GROMACS .gro file of N, CA and C in nm:
model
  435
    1UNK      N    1  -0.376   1.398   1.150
    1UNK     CA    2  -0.389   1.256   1.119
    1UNK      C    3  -0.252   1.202   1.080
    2UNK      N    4  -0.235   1.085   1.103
    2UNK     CA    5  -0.096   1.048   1.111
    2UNK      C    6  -0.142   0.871   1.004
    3UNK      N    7  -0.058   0.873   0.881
    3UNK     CA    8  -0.046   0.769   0.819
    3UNK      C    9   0.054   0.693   0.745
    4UNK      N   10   0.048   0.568   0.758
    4UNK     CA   11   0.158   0.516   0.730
    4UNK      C   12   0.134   0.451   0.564
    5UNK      N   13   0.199   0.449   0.469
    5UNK     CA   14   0.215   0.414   0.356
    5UNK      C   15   0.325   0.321   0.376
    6UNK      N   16   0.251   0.165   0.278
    6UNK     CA   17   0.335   0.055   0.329
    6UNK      C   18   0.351  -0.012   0.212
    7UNK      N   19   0.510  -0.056   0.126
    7UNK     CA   20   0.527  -0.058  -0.030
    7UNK      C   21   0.598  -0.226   0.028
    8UNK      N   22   0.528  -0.311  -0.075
    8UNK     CA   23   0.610  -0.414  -0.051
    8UNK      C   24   0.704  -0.459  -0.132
    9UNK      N   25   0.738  -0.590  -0.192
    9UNK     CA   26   0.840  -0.632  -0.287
    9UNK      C   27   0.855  -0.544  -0.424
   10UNK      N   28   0.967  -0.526  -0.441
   10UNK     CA   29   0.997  -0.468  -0.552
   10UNK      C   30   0.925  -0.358  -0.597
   11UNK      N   31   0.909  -0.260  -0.537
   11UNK     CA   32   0.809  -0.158  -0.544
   11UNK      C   33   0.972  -0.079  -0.560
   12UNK      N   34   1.044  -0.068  -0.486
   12UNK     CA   35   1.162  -0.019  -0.486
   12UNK      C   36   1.243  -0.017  -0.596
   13UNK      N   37   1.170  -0.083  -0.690
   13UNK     CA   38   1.229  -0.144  -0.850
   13UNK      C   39   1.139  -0.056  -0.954
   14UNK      N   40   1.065   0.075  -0.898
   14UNK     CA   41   0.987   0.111  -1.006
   14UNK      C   42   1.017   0.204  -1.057
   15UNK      N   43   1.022   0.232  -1.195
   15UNK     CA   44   1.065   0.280  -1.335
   15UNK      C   45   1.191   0.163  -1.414
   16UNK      N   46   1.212   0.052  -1.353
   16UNK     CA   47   1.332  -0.057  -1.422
   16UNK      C   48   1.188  -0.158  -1.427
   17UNK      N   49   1.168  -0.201  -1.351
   17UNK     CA   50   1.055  -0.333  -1.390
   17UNK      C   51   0.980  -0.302  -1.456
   18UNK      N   52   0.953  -0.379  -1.545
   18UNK     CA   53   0.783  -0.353  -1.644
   18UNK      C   54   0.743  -0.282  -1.602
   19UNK      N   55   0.778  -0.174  -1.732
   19UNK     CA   56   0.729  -0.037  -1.742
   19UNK      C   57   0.625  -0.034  -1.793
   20UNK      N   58   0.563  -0.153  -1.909
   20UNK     CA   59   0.496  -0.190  -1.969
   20UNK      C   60   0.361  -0.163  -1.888
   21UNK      N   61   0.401  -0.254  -1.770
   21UNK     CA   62   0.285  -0.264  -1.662
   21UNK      C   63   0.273  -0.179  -1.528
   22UNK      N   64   0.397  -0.111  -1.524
   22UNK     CA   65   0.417   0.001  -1.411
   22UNK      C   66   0.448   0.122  -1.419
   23UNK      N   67   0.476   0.172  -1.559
   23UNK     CA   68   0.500   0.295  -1.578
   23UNK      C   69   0.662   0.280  -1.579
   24UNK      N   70   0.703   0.444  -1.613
   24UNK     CA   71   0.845   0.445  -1.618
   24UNK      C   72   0.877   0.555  -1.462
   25UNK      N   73   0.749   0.604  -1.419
   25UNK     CA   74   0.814   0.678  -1.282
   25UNK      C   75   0.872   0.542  -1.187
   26UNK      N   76   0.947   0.629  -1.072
   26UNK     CA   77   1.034   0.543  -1.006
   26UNK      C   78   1.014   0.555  -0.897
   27UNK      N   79   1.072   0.527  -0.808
   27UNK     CA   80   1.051   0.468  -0.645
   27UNK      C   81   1.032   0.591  -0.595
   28UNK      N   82   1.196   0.656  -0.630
   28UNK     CA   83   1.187   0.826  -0.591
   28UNK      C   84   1.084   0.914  -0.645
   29UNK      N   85   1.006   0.897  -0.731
   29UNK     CA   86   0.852   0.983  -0.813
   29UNK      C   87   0.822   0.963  -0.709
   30UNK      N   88   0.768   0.818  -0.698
   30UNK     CA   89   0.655   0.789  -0.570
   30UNK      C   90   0.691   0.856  -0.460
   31UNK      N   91   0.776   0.871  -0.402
   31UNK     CA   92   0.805   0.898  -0.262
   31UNK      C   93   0.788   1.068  -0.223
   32UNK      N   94   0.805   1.095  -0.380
   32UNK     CA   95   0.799   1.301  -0.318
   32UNK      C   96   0.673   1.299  -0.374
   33UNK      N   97   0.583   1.210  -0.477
   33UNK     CA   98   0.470   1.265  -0.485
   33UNK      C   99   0.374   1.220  -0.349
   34UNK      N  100   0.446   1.122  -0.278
   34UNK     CA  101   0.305   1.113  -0.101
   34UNK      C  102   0.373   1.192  -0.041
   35UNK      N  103   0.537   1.272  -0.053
   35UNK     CA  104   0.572   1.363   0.078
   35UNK      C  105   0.449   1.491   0.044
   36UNK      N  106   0.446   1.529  -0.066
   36UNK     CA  107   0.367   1.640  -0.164
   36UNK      C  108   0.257   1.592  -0.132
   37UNK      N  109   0.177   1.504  -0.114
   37UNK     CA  110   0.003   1.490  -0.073
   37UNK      C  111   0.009   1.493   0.063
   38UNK      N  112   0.101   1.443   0.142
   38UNK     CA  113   0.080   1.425   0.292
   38UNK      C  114   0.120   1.613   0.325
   39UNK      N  115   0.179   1.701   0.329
   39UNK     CA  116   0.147   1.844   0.302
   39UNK      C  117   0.069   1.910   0.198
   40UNK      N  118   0.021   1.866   0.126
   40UNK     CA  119  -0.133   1.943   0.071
   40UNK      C  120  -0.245   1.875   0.199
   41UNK      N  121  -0.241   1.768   0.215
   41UNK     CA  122  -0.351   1.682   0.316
   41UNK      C  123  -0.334   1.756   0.437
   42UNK      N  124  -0.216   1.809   0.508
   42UNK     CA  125  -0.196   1.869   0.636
   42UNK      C  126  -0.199   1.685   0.731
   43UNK      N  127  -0.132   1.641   0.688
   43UNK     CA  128  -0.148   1.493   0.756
   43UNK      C  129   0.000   1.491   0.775
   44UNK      N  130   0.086   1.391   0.876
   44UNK     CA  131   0.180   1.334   0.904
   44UNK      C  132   0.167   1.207   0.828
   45UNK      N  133   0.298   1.204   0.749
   45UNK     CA  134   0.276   1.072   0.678
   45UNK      C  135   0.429   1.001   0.704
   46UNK      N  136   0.416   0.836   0.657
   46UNK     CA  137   0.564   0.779   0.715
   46UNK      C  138   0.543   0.727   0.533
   47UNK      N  139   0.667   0.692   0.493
   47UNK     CA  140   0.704   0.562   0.411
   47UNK      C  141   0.756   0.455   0.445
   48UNK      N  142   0.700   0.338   0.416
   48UNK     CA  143   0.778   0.236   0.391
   48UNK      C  144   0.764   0.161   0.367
   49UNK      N  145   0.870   0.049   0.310
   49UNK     CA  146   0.900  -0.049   0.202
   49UNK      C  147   1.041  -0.180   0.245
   50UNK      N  148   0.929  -0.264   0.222
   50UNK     CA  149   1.042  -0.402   0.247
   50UNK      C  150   1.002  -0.530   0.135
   51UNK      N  151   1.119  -0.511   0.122
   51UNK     CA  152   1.068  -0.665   0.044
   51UNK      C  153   1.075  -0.788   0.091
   52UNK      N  154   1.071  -0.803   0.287
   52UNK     CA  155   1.034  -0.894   0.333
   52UNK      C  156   0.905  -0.925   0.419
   53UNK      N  157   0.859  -1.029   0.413
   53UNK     CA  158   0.697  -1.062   0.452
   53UNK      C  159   0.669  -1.010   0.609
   54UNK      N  160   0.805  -1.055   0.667
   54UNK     CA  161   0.767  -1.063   0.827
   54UNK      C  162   0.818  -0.918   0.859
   55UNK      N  163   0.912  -0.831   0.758
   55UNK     CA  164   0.924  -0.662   0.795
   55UNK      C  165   0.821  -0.651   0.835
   56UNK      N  166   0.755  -0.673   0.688
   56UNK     CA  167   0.565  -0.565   0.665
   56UNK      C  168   0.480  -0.607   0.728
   57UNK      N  169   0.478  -0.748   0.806
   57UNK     CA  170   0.402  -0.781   0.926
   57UNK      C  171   0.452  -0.728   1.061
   58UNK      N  172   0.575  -0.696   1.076
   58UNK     CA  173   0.613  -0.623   1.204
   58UNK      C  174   0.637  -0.473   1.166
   59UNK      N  175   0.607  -0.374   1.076
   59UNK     CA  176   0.582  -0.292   1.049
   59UNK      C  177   0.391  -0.239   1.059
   60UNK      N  178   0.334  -0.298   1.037
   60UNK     CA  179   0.164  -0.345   1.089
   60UNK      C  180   0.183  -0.315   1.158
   61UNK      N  181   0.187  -0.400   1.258
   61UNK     CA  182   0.181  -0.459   1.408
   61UNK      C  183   0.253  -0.319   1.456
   62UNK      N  184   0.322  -0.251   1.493
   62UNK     CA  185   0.364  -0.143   1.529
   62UNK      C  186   0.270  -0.003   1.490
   63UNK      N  187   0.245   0.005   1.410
   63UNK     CA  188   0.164   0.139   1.343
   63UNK      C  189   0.012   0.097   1.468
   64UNK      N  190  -0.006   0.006   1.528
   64UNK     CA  191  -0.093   0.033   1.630
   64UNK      C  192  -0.085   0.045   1.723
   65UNK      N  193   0.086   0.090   1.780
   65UNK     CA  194   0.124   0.104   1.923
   65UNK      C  195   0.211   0.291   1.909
   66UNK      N  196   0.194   0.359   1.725
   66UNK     CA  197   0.255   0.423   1.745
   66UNK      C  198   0.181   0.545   1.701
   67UNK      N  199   0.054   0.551   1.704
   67UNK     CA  200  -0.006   0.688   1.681
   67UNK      C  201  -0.068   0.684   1.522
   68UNK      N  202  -0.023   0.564   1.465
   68UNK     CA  203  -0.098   0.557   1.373
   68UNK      C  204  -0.283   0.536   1.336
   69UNK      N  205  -0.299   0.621   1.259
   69UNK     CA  206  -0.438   0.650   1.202
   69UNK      C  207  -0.529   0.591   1.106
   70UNK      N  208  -0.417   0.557   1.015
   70UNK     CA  209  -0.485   0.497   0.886
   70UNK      C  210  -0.363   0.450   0.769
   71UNK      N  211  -0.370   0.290   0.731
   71UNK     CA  212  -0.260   0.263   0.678
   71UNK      C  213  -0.302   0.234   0.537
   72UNK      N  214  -0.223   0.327   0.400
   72UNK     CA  215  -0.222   0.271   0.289
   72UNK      C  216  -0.118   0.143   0.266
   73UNK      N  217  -0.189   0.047   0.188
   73UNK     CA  218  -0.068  -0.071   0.194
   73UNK      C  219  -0.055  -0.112   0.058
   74UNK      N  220   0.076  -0.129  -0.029
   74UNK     CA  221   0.019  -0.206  -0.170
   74UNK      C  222   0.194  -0.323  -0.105
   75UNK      N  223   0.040  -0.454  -0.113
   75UNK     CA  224   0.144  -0.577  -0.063
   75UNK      C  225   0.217  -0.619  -0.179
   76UNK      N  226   0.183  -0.581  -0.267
   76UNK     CA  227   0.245  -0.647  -0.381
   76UNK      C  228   0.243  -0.770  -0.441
   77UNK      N  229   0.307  -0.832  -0.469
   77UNK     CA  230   0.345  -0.985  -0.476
   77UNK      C  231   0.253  -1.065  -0.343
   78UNK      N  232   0.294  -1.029  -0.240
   78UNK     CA  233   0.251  -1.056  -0.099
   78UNK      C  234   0.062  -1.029  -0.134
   79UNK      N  235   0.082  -0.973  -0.188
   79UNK     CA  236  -0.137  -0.969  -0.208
   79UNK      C  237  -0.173  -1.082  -0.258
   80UNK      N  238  -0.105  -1.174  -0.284
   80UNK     CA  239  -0.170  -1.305  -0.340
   80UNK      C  240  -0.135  -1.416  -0.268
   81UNK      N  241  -0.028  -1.373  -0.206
   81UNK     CA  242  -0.016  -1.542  -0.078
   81UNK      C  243  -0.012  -1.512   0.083
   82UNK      N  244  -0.008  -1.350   0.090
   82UNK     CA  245   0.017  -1.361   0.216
   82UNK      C  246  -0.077  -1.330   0.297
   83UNK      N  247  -0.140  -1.472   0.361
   83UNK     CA  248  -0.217  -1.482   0.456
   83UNK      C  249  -0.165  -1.411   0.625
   84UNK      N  250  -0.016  -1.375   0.647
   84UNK     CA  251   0.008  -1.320   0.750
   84UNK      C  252   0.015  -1.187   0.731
   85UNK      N  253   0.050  -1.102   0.633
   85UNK     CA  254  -0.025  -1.000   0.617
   85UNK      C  255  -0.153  -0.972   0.638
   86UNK      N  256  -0.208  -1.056   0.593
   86UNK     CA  257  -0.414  -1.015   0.625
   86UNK      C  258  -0.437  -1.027   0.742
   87UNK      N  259  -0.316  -1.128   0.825
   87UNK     CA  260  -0.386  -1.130   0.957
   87UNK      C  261  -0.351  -1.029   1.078
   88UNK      N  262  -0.197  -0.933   1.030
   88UNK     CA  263  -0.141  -0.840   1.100
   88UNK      C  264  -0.253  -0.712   1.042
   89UNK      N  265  -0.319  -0.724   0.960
   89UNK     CA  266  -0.404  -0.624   0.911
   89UNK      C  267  -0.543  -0.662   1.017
   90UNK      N  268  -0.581  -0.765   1.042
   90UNK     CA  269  -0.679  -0.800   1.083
   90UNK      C  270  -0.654  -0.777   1.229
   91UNK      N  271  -0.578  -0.753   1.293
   91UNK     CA  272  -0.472  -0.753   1.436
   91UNK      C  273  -0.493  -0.605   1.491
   92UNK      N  274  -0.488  -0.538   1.346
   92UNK     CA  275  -0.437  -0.373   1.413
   92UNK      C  276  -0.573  -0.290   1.401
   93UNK      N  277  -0.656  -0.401   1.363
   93UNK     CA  278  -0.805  -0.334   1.368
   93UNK      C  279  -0.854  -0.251   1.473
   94UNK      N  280  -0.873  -0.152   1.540
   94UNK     CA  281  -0.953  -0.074   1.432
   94UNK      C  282  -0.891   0.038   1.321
   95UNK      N  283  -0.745  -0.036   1.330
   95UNK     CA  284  -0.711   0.139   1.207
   95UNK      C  285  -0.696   0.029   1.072
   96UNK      N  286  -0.791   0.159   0.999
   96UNK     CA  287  -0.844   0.124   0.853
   96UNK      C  288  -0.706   0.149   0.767
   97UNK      N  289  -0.754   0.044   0.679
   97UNK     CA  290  -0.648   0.036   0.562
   97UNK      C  291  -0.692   0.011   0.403
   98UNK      N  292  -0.636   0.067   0.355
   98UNK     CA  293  -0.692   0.130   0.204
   98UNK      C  294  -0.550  -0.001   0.065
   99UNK      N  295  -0.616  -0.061   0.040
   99UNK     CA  296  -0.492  -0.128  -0.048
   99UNK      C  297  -0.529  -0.074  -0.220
  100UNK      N  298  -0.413  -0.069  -0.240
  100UNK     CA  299  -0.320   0.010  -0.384
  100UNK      C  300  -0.289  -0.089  -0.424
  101UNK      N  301  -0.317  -0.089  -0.551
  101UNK     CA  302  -0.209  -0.154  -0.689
  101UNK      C  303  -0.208   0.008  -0.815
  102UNK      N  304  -0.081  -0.036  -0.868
  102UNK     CA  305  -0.077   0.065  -0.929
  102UNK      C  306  -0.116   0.017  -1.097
  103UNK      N  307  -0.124  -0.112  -1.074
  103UNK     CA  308  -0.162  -0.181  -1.191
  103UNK      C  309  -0.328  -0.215  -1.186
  104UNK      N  310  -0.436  -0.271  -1.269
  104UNK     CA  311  -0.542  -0.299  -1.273
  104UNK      C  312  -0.558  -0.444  -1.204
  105UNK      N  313  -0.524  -0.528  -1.144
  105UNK     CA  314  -0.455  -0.638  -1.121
  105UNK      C  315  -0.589  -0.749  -1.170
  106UNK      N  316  -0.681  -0.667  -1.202
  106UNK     CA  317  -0.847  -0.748  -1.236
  106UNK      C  318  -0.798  -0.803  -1.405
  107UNK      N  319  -0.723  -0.709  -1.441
  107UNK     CA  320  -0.714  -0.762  -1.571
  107UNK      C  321  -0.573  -0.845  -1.610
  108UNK      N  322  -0.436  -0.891  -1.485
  108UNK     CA  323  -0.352  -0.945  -1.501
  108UNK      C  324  -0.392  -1.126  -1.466
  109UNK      N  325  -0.310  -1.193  -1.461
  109UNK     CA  326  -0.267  -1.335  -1.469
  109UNK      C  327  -0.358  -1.389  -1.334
  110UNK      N  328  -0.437  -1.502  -1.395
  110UNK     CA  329  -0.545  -1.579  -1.293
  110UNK      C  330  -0.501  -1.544  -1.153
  111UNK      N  331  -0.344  -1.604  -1.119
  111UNK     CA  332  -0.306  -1.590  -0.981
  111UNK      C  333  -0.329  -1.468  -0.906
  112UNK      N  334  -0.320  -1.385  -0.957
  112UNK     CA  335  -0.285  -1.240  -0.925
  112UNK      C  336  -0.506  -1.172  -0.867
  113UNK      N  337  -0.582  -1.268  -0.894
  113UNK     CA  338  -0.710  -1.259  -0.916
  113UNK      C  339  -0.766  -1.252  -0.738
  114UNK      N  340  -0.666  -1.313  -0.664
  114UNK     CA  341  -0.690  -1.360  -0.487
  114UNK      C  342  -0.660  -1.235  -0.441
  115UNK      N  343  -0.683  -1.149  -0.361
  115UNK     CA  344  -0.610  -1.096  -0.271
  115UNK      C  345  -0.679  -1.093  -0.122
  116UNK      N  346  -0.551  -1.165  -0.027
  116UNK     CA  347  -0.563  -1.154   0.087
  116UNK      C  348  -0.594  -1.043   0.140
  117UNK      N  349  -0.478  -0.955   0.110
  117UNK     CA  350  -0.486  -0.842   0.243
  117UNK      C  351  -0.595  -0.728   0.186
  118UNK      N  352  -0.649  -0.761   0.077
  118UNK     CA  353  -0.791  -0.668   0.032
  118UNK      C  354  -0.885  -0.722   0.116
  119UNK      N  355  -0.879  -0.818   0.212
  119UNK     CA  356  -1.008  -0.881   0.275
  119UNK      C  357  -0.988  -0.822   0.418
  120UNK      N  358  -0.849  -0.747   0.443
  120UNK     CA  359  -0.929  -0.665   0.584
  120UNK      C  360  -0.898  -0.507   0.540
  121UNK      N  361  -0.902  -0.489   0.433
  121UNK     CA  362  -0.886  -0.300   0.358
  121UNK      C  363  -1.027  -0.244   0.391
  122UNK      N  364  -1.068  -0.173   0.402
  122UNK     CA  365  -1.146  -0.065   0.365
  122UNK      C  366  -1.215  -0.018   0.229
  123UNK      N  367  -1.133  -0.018   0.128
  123UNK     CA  368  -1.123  -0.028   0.038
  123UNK      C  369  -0.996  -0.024  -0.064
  124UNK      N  370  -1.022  -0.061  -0.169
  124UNK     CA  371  -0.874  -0.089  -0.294
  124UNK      C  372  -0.929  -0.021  -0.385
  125UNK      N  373  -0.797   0.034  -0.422
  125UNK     CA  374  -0.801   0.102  -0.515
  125UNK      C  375  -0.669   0.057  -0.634
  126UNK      N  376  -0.697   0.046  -0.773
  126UNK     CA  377  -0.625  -0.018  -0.859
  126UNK      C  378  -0.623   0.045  -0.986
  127UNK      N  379  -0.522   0.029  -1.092
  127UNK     CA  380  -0.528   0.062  -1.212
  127UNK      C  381  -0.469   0.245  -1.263
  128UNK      N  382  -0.496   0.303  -1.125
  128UNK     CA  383  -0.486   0.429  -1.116
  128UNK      C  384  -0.315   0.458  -1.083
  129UNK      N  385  -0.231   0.370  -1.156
  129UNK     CA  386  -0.103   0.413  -1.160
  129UNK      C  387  -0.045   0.463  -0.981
  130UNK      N  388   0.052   0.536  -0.974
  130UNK     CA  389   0.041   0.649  -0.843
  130UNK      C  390  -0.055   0.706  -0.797
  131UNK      N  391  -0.127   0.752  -0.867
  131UNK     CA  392  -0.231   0.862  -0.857
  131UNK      C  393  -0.285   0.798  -0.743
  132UNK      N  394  -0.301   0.635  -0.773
  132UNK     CA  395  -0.407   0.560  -0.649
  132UNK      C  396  -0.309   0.576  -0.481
  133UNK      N  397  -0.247   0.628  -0.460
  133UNK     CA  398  -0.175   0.625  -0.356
  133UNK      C  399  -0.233   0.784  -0.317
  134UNK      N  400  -0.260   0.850  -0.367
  134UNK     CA  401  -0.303   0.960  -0.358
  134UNK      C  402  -0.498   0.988  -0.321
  135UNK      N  403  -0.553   0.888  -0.382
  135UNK     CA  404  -0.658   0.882  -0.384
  135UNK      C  405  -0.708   0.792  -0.267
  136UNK      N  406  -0.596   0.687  -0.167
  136UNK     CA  407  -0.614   0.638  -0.097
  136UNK      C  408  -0.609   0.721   0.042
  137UNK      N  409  -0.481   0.779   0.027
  137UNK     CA  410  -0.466   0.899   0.111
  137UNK      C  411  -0.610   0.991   0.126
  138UNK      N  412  -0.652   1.045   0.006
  138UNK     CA  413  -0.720   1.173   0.015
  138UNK      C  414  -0.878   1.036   0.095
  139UNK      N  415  -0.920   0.927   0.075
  139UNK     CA  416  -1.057   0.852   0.140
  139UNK      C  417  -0.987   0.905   0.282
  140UNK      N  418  -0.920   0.850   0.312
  140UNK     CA  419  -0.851   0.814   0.465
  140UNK      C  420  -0.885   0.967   0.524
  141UNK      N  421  -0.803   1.091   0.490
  141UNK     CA  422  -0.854   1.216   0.520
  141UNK      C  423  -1.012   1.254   0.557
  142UNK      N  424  -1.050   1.232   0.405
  142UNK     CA  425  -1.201   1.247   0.392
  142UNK      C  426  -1.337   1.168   0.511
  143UNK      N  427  -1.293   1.052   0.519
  143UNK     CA  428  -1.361   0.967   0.573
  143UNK      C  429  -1.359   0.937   0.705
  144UNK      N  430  -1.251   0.976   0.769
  144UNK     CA  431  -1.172   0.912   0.864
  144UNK      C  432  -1.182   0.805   0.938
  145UNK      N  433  -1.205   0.728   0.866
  145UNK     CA  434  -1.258   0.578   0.864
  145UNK      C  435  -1.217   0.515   0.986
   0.00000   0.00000   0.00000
């Protein structure tokens, strides 16, 4: 199984940004703890991360011309306005996608209450720090949705 993990704005900023609200691991934690699940999983896994809208919409849009299986996505910031995200998600249908916050985002700021690109996921998973990047991975395996 082949999956792509997709980090949007300022995700690249983690262990310096509100630690308060993100922990103090960092970009690099994240990145060897999915190289470390994507070999326990026996899966091919990709990273990646932009902190621009139309990357992570032409990063989509590709994962369905390239053998991709199943995409974890945490849009970030982009989970609350970006309607072209939901629709490059809605585009590459039929491969399922699992959305991450590493924060609870049910219990942050009214705005933060919308999310687009949870409306073509599979399911979301939230609150679960990293771990949820792991737990998104291990549905996707399990399910093969």
């Amino acid at each position: 199984m082949k999956i792509l993990v997709i980090n949007g704005p300022n995700i690249n900023m983690l262990g310096i940004r509100e630690k308060n609200i993100y922990g103090a691991e960092t970009y690099e934690d994240l990145k060897a703890l999915l190289e470390k699940t994507f070999a326990e999983k026996g899966v091919e896994g990709e990273i990646y991360q932009s902190n621009h809208e139309g990357d992570l919409v032409d990063r989509i849009q590709q994962a369905y011309f390239d053998g991709t299986e199943g995409i974890v996505i945490n849009p970030a910031a982009y989970t609350h306005t970006s309607v072209a995200i939901l629709d490059a998600l809605k585009a590459v249908r039929p491969l399922p996608a699992v959305e991450v916050h590493i924060s609870d985002v049910k219990e942050r700021e009214d705005f933060r209450q919308i999310s687009y690109a949870g409306k073509a996921c599979v399911k979301t998973i939230m609150g679960r720090g990293l771990k949820g990047y792991v737990d998104a991975i291990a549905f996707l395996v399990e399910n093969k949705v």
